[in-house]
Structure formats: C-alpha cells, structure tokens
CSV table of C-alpha atoms and ligand atoms in Angstrom, one decimal:
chain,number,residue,atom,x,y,z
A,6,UNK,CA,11.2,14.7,9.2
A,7,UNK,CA,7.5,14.0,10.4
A,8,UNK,CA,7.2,11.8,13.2
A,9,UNK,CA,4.6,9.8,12.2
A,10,UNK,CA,3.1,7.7,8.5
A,11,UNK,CA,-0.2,8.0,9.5
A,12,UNK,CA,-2.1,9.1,5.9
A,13,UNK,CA,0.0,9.5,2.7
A,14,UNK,CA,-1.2,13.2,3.1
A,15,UNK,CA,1.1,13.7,5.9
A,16,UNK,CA,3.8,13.3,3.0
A,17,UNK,CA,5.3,16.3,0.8
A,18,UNK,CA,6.9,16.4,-2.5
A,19,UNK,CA,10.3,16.3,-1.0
A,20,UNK,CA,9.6,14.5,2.3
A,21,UNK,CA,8.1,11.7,-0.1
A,22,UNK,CA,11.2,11.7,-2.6
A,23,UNK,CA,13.7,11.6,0.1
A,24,UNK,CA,12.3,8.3,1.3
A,25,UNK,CA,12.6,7.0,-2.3
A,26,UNK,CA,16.0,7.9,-2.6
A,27,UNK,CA,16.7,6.7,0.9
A,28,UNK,CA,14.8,2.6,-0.5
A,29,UNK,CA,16.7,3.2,-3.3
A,30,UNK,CA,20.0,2.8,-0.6
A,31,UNK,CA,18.2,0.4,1.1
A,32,UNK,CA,17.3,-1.1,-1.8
A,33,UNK,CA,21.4,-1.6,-2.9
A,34,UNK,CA,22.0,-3.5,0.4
A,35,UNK,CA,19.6,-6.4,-0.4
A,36,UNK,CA,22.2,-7.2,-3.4
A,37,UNK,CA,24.7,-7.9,-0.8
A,38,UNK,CA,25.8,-11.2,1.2
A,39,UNK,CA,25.2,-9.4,4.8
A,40,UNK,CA,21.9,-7.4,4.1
A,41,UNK,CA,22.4,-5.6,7.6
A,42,UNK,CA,22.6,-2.3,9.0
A,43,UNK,CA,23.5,-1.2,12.9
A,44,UNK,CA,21.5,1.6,12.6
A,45,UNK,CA,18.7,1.1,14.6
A,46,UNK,CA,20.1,-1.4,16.9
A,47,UNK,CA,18.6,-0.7,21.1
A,48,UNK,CA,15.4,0.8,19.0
A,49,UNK,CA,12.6,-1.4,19.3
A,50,UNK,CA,9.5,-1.8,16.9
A,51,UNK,CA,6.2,-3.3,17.6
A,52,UNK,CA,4.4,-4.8,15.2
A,53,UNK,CA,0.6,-4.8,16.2
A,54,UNK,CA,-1.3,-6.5,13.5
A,55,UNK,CA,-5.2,-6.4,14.3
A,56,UNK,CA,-6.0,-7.7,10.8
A,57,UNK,CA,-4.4,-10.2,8.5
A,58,UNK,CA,-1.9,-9.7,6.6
A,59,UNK,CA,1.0,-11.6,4.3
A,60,UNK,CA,3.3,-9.4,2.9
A,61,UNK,CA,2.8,-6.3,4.4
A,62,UNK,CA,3.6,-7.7,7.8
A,63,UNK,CA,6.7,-10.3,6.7
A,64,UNK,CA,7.8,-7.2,5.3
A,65,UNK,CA,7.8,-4.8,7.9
A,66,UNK,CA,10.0,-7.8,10.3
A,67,UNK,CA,12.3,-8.3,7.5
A,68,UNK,CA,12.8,-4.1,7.4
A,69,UNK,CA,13.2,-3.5,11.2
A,70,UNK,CA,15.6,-6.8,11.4
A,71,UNK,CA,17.4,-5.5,8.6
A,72,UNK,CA,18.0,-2.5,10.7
A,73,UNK,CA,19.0,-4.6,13.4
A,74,UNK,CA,15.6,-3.4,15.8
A,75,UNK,CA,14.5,-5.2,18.2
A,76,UNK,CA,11.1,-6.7,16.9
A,77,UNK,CA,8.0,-7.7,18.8
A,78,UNK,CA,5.0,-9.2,16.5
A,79,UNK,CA,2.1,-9.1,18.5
A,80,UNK,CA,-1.3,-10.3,16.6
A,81,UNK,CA,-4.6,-9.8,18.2
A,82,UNK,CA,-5.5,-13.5,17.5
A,83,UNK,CA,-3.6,-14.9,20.8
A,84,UNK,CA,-3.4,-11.8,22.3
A,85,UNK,CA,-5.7,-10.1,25.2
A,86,UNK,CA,-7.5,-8.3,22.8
A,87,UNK,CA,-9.9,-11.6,22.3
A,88,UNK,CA,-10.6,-11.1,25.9
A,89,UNK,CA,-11.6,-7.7,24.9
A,90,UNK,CA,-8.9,-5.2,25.9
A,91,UNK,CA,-9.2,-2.3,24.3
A,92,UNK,CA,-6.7,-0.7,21.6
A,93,UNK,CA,-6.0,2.2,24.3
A,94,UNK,CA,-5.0,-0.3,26.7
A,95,UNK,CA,-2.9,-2.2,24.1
A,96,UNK,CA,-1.8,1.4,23.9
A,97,UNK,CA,-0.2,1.8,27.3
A,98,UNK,CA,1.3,-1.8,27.5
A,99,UNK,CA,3.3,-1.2,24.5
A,100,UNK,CA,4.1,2.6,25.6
A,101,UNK,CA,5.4,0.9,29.3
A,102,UNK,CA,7.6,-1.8,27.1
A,103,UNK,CA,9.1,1.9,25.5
A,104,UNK,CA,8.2,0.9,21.6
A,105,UNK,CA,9.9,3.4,19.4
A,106,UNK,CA,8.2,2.6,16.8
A,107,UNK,CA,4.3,0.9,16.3
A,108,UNK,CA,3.3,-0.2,12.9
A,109,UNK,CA,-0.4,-1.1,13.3
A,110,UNK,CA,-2.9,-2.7,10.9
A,111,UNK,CA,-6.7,-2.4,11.6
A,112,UNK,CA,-9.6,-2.8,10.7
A,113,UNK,CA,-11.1,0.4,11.7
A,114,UNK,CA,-10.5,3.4,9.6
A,115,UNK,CA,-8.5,6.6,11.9
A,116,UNK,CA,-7.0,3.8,14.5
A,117,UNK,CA,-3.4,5.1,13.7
A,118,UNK,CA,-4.7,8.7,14.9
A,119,UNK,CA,-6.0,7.4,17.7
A,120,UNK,CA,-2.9,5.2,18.7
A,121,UNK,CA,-0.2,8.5,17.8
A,122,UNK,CA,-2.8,9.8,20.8
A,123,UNK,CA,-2.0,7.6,23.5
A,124,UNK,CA,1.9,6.6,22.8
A,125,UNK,CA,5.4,8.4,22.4
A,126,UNK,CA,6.9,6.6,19.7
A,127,UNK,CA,6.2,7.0,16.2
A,128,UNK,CA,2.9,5.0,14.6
A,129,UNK,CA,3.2,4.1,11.3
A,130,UNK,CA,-0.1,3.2,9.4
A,131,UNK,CA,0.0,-0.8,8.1
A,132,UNK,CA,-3.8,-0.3,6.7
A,133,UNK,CA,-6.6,0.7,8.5
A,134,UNK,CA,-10.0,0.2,7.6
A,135,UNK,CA,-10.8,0.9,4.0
A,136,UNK,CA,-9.2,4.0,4.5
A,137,UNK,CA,-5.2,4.3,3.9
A,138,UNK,CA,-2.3,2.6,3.6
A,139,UNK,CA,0.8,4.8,2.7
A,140,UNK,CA,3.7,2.6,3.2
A,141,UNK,CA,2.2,0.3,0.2
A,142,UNK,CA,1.7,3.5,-2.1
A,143,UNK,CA,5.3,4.5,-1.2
A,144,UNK,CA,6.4,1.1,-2.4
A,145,UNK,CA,4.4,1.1,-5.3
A,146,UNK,CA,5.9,5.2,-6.3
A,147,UNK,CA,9.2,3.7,-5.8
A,148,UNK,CA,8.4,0.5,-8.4
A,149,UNK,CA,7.3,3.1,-10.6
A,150,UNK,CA,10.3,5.4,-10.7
A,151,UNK,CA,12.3,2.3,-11.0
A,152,UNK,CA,11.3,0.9,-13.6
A,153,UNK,CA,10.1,4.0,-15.9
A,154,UNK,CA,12.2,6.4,-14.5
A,155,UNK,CA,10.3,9.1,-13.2
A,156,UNK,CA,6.9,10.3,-11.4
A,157,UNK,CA,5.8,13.5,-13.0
A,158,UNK,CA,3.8,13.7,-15.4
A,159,UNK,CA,3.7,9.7,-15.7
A,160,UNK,CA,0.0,8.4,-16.6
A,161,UNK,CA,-1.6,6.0,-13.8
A,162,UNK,CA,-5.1,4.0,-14.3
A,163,UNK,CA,-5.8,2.5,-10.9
A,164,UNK,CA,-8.7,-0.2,-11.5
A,165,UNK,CA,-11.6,-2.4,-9.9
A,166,UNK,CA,-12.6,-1.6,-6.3
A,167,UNK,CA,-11.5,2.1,-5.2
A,168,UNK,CA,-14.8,2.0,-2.6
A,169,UNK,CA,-13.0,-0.5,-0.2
A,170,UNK,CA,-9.6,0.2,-1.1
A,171,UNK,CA,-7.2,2.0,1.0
A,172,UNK,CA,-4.5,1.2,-1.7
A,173,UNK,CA,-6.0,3.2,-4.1
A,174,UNK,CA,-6.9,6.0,-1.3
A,175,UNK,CA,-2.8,6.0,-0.7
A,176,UNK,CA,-1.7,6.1,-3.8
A,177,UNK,CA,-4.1,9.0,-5.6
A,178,UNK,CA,-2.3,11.3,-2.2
A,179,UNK,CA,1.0,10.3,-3.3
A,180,UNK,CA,1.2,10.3,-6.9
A,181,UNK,CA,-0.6,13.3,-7.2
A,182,UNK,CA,1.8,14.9,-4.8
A,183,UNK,CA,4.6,13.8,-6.9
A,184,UNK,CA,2.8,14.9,-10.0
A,185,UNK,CA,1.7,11.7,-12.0
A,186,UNK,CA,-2.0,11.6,-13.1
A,187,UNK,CA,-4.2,9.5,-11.7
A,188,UNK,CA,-7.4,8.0,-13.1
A,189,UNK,CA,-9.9,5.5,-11.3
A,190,UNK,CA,-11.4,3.1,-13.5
A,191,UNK,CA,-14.2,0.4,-12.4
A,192,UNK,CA,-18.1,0.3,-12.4
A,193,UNK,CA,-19.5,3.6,-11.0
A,194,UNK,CA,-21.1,1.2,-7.4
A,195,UNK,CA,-17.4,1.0,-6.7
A,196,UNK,CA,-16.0,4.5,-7.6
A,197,UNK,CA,-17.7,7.2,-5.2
A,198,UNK,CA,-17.2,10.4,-6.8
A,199,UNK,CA,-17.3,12.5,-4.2
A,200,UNK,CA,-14.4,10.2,-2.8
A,201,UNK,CA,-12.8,10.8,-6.0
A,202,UNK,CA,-13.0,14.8,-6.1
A,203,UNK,CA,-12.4,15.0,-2.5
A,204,UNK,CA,-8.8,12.7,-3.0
A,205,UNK,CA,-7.9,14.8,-5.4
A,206,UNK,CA,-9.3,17.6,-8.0
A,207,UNK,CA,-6.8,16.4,-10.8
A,208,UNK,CA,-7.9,12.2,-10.5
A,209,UNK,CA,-9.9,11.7,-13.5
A,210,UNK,CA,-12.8,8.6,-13.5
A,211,UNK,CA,-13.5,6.0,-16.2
A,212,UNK,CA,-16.0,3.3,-15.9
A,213,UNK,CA,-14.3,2.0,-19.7
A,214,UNK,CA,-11.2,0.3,-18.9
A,215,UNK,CA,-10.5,-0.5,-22.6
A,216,UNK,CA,-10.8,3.0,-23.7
A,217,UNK,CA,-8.1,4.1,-20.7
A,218,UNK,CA,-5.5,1.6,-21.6
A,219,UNK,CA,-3.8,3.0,-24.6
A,220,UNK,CA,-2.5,6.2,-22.7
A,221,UNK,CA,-1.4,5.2,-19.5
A,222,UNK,CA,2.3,4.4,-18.4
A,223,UNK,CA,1.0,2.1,-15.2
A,224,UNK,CA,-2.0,0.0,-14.7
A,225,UNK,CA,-2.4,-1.1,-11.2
A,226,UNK,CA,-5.3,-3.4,-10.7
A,227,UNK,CA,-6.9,-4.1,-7.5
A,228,UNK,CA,-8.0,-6.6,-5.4
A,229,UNK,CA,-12.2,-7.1,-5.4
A,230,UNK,CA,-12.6,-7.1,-2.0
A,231,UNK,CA,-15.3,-8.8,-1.1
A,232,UNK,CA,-15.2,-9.2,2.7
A,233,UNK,CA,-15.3,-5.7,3.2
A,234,UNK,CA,-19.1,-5.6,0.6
A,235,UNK,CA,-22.3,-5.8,2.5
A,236,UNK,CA,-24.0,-5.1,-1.0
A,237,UNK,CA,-23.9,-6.6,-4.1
A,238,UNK,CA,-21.8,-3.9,-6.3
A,239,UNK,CA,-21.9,-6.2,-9.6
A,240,UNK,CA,-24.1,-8.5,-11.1
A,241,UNK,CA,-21.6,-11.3,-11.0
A,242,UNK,CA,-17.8,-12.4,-10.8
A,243,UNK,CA,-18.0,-12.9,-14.6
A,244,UNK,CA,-19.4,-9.6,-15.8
A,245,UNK,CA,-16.6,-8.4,-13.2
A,246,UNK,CA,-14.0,-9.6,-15.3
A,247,UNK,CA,-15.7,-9.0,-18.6
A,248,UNK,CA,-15.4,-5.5,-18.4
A,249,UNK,CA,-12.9,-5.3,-15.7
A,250,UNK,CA,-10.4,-8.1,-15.6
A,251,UNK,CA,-7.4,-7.6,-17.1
A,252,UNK,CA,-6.6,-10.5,-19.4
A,253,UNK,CA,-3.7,-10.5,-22.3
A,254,UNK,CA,-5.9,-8.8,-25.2
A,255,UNK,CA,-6.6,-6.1,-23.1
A,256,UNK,CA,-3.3,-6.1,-21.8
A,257,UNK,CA,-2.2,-6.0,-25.6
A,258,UNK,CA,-4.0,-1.9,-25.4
A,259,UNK,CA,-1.0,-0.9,-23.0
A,260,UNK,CA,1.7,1.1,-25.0
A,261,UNK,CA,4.9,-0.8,-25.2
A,262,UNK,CA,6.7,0.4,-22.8
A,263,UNK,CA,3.6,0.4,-19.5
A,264,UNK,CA,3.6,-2.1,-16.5
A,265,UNK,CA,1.0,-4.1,-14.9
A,266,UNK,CA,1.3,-3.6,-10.7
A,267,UNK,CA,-1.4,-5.2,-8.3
A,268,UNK,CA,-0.7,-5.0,-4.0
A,269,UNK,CA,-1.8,-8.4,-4.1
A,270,UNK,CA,-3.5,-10.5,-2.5
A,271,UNK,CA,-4.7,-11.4,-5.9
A,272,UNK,CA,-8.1,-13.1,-7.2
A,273,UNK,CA,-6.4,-14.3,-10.0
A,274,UNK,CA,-8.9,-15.3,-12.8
A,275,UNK,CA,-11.0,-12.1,-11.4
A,276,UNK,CA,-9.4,-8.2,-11.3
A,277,UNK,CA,-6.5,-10.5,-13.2
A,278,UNK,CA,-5.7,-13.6,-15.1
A,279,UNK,CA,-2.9,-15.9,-13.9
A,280,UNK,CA,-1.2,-15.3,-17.7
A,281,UNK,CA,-1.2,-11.2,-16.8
A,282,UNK,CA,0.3,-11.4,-13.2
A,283,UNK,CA,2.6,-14.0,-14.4
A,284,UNK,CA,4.2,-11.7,-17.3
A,285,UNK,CA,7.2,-9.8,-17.9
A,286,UNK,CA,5.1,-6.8,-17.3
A,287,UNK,CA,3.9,-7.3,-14.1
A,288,UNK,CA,5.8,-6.1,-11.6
A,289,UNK,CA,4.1,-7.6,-8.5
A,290,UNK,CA,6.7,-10.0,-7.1
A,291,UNK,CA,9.1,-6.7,-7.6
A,292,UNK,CA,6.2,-5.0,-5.5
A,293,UNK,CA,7.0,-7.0,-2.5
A,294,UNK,CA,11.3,-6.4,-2.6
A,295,UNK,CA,10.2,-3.2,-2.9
A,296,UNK,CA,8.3,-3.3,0.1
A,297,UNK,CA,10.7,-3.9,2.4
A,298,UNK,CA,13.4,-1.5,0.8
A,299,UNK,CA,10.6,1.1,1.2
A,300,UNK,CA,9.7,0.5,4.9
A,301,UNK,CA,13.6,0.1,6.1
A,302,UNK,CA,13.4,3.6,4.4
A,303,UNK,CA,10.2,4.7,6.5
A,304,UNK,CA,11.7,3.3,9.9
A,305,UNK,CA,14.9,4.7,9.0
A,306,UNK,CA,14.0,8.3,8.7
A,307,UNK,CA,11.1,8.1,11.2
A,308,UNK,CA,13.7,7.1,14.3
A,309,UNK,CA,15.9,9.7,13.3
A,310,UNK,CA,18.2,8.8,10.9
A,311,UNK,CA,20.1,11.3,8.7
A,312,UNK,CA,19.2,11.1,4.9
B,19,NCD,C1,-3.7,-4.7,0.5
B,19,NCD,C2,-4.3,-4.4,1.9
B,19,NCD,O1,-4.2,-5.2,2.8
B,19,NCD,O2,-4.8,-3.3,2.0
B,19,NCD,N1,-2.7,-5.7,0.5
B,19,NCD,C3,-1.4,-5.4,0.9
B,19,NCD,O3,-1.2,-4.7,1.9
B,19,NCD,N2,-0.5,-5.8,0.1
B,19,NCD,C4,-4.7,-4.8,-0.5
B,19,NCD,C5,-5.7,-5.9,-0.4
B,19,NCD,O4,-6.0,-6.5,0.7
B,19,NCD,O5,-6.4,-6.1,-1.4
C-alpha cells in the first residue's frame, strides 16, 4: 500500500480498485445501528483545513470517528497561522503531537508534497490549489461503479470549469486509470489543452455540450468557480448557462440509463438548475455517503490495515 494520497496519480489500477472494494465494506457498515469500527482506535488524524470546506471536511471527521481515531480539526481561521506561522512550522507541531495521519486542504497547489516532507505520518491531499483532489475522484469512481456497475470502458463528460478545477484534474487520473473515457466539455478560456493532453492522451475535448450528451454514461458538472478567476472567461453568467448549464431539455439528450453527479458546492441556476440536481438522476447527495465510505476506505488502508 502507498503511504501517502497525495495526487490521484500516485493510484494504480489495483491499488485504486482495492479502495473501492474496501468503501464498498465500509460502505455496508453505515446501514447498521452501530456504524463503528475499532480499527484505528490509539491512531490519531489531524485534520488541517487551510481553506473552506463543507463536505469534504465533515466527511473526513465522520470517517476517522467511524474508525474510532482520535480526531483533531484544526482550521487556520483561529489558529497561529493568522499570526503568520508558516505551514512547516504547523508541520512540526503536529509531527511533535505524533499525527498518524494529516488530511490537509490548501490553497496552494503541491502543499501536500511539501507537508509528506516535513512529517512521518501519512498526508492525504483534501484539495490543494486548483490542482488535485483525489479522495473526491475516488468517491465519485465509487458512485459510478455503484450505480452503473462498472468503470471500463464507461463514457464520462466532465463539464464547465476544468481551468480551476482540481476535481476534474482528479478524476481524468483516475478514470483513465481504471479505463473509462473521459471528455472535458466547456468554453475553450476554461479548457487549457495542453492541461488536457498532458492529464491524459486518451481525454477527448468538446466545447458543444449538446452534441456530447447522447453518448455518455456520466455527466459530472462543475462548479464555476469564480473566486479562483482573475479574468473574465465568459461574457456573462447567462451565456454560461446557455450553452453550458445543464437544465432538463438537455438533460432529456442523456441515454436512459446515464447519471447526473456534481462535487458540489453548487451554483444552482448556473453549471445546474435546481430541477436537475434535484432529480432521480442526480446522484449528488449519494456523492457525499459516498464520501465518507471512500475516505474510511483511504484512512483504512493508509494506517495499515489489511484489505
Ligand atoms: C470541490 C472542492 O473544494 O474542490 N468541492 C468539494 O470538495 N466537494 C469543488 C468546488 O469547490 O467546486
């Protein structure tokens, strides 16, 4: 097992499928009455969240609880850091409290590197910068195989803002390693092609979301994110929408059988309307059980456990 989540690229085909199988045993345990496990009890996991966050954090707690860790959430708001201590010596406070495991969030792209430089435990990557976020595309491969199945060969259009998406950055390393097909749909300002070809060879690029929608298995649309834009990338929010929104007629393109997935948070009425996120084919409030089935799965095997 690796020791550290710090890119999606540090995941093979069979490292990656083993933690699916594993959420899918994690995943059994939330159906029952006591949704514990021993296994990591005297472990402890530090939560260092630098950036905000919803679900990605809640979930994390709720995984290392479940595993019966001991959990310290530290969040740089309130912290030292807004007296200006420095992520190295964040570092070495955490490595003299003898974290086992660090699950960071930041806003600069590579600070997971950095951190798996300066402590023993392992350092799991909670999105950093606009560059990666692999625990979310492990949660979102799992939702896939859950509800269609399979992986290979399954058809994925991943839509709106690749540029400042470390979502979409995750997922194309993972699903191509697990052999789906990816392509990146949204206006050209926000699909760098070079990114694109440098992700992966295979990930195809459409700027005509209608004309991608009747062959593809998964739609996953993304969040516009505009705090990360220093330029304008589109004229306005409603051209956005116009020709990259997902609404119900377009929604009506999908074949029968494809779901609708988004990380959140969403801009509904933007990348998405309410009636779309709200239907029986999205699969976004799934996304976040998911979640935490998928990172008791990551913590699991990370700290040692036995598949
Ligand atoms: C994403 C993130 O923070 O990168 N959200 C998440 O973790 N669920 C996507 C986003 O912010 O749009």
């Amino acid at each position: 097992m690796i020791k550290h989540l710090r890119s999606a690229a540090d995941l093979d085909a069979p490292t990656a499928t083993l933690i699916l199988d594993t959420a899918g045993e994690m995943a059994a345990l939330a159906g029952r009455e006591v949704k514990k496990l021993p296994t990591l009890r005297g472990r402890t996991v530090v939560n260092l969240f630098y950036e905000d966050s919803t679900r990605t954090r809640i979930s994390f707690e709720a995984a290392a609880k479940r595993l019966s860790a001991d959990v310290i959430n530290f969040s740089a708001k309130g912290s030292s850091v807004s007296k200006g201590e420095s992520l190295k010596d964040t570092a070495l406070t955490l490595q003299a409290m003898g974290a086992d495991a660090v699950v960071i969030r930041h806003p600069a792209s590579g600070a997971p590197h950095r951190l798996a430089q300066w402590v023993d435990g392992s350092v799991v990557n909670a999105g950093d910068g606009t560059h990666e976020h692999p625990t979310q595309a492990l949660l979102d491969a799992y939702t896939m195989r859950s509800r269609l199945g399979r992986l290979d060969g399954l058809k994925v259009a991943i839509v709106g803002d690749v540029l400042h998406s470390r979502v979409a950055r995750s997922n194309v390393l993972l699903l191509t390693t697990l052999g789906a097909q990816v392509t990146l749909v949204g206006p050209p300002t926000l699909i760098p092609l070079n990114v694109a070809a440098a992700l992966s060879p295979k990930t195809k690029v459409s700027y005509d979301l209608d004309s991608v929608l009747p062959d593809m298995d998964v739609v996953m649309m993304l969040r516009v994110q505009t705090e990360r834009m220093q330029d304008s990338y589109f004229p306005s929010a409603r051209e956005y929408s116009r020709r990259y929104g997902l609404d119900l007629a377009r929604m009506r393109k999908l074949p029968e059988h494809a779901i609708v997935m988004h990380p959140g948070p969403m801009n509904r009425g933007m990348e998405i309307t309410p009636e779309v996120a709200d239907s029986s084919r999205s699969t976004i409030v799934e996304q976040v059980a998911n979640g935490v089935s998928a990172r008791m799965a990551v913590l699991y095997l990370l700290l040692g456990g036995k598949a």
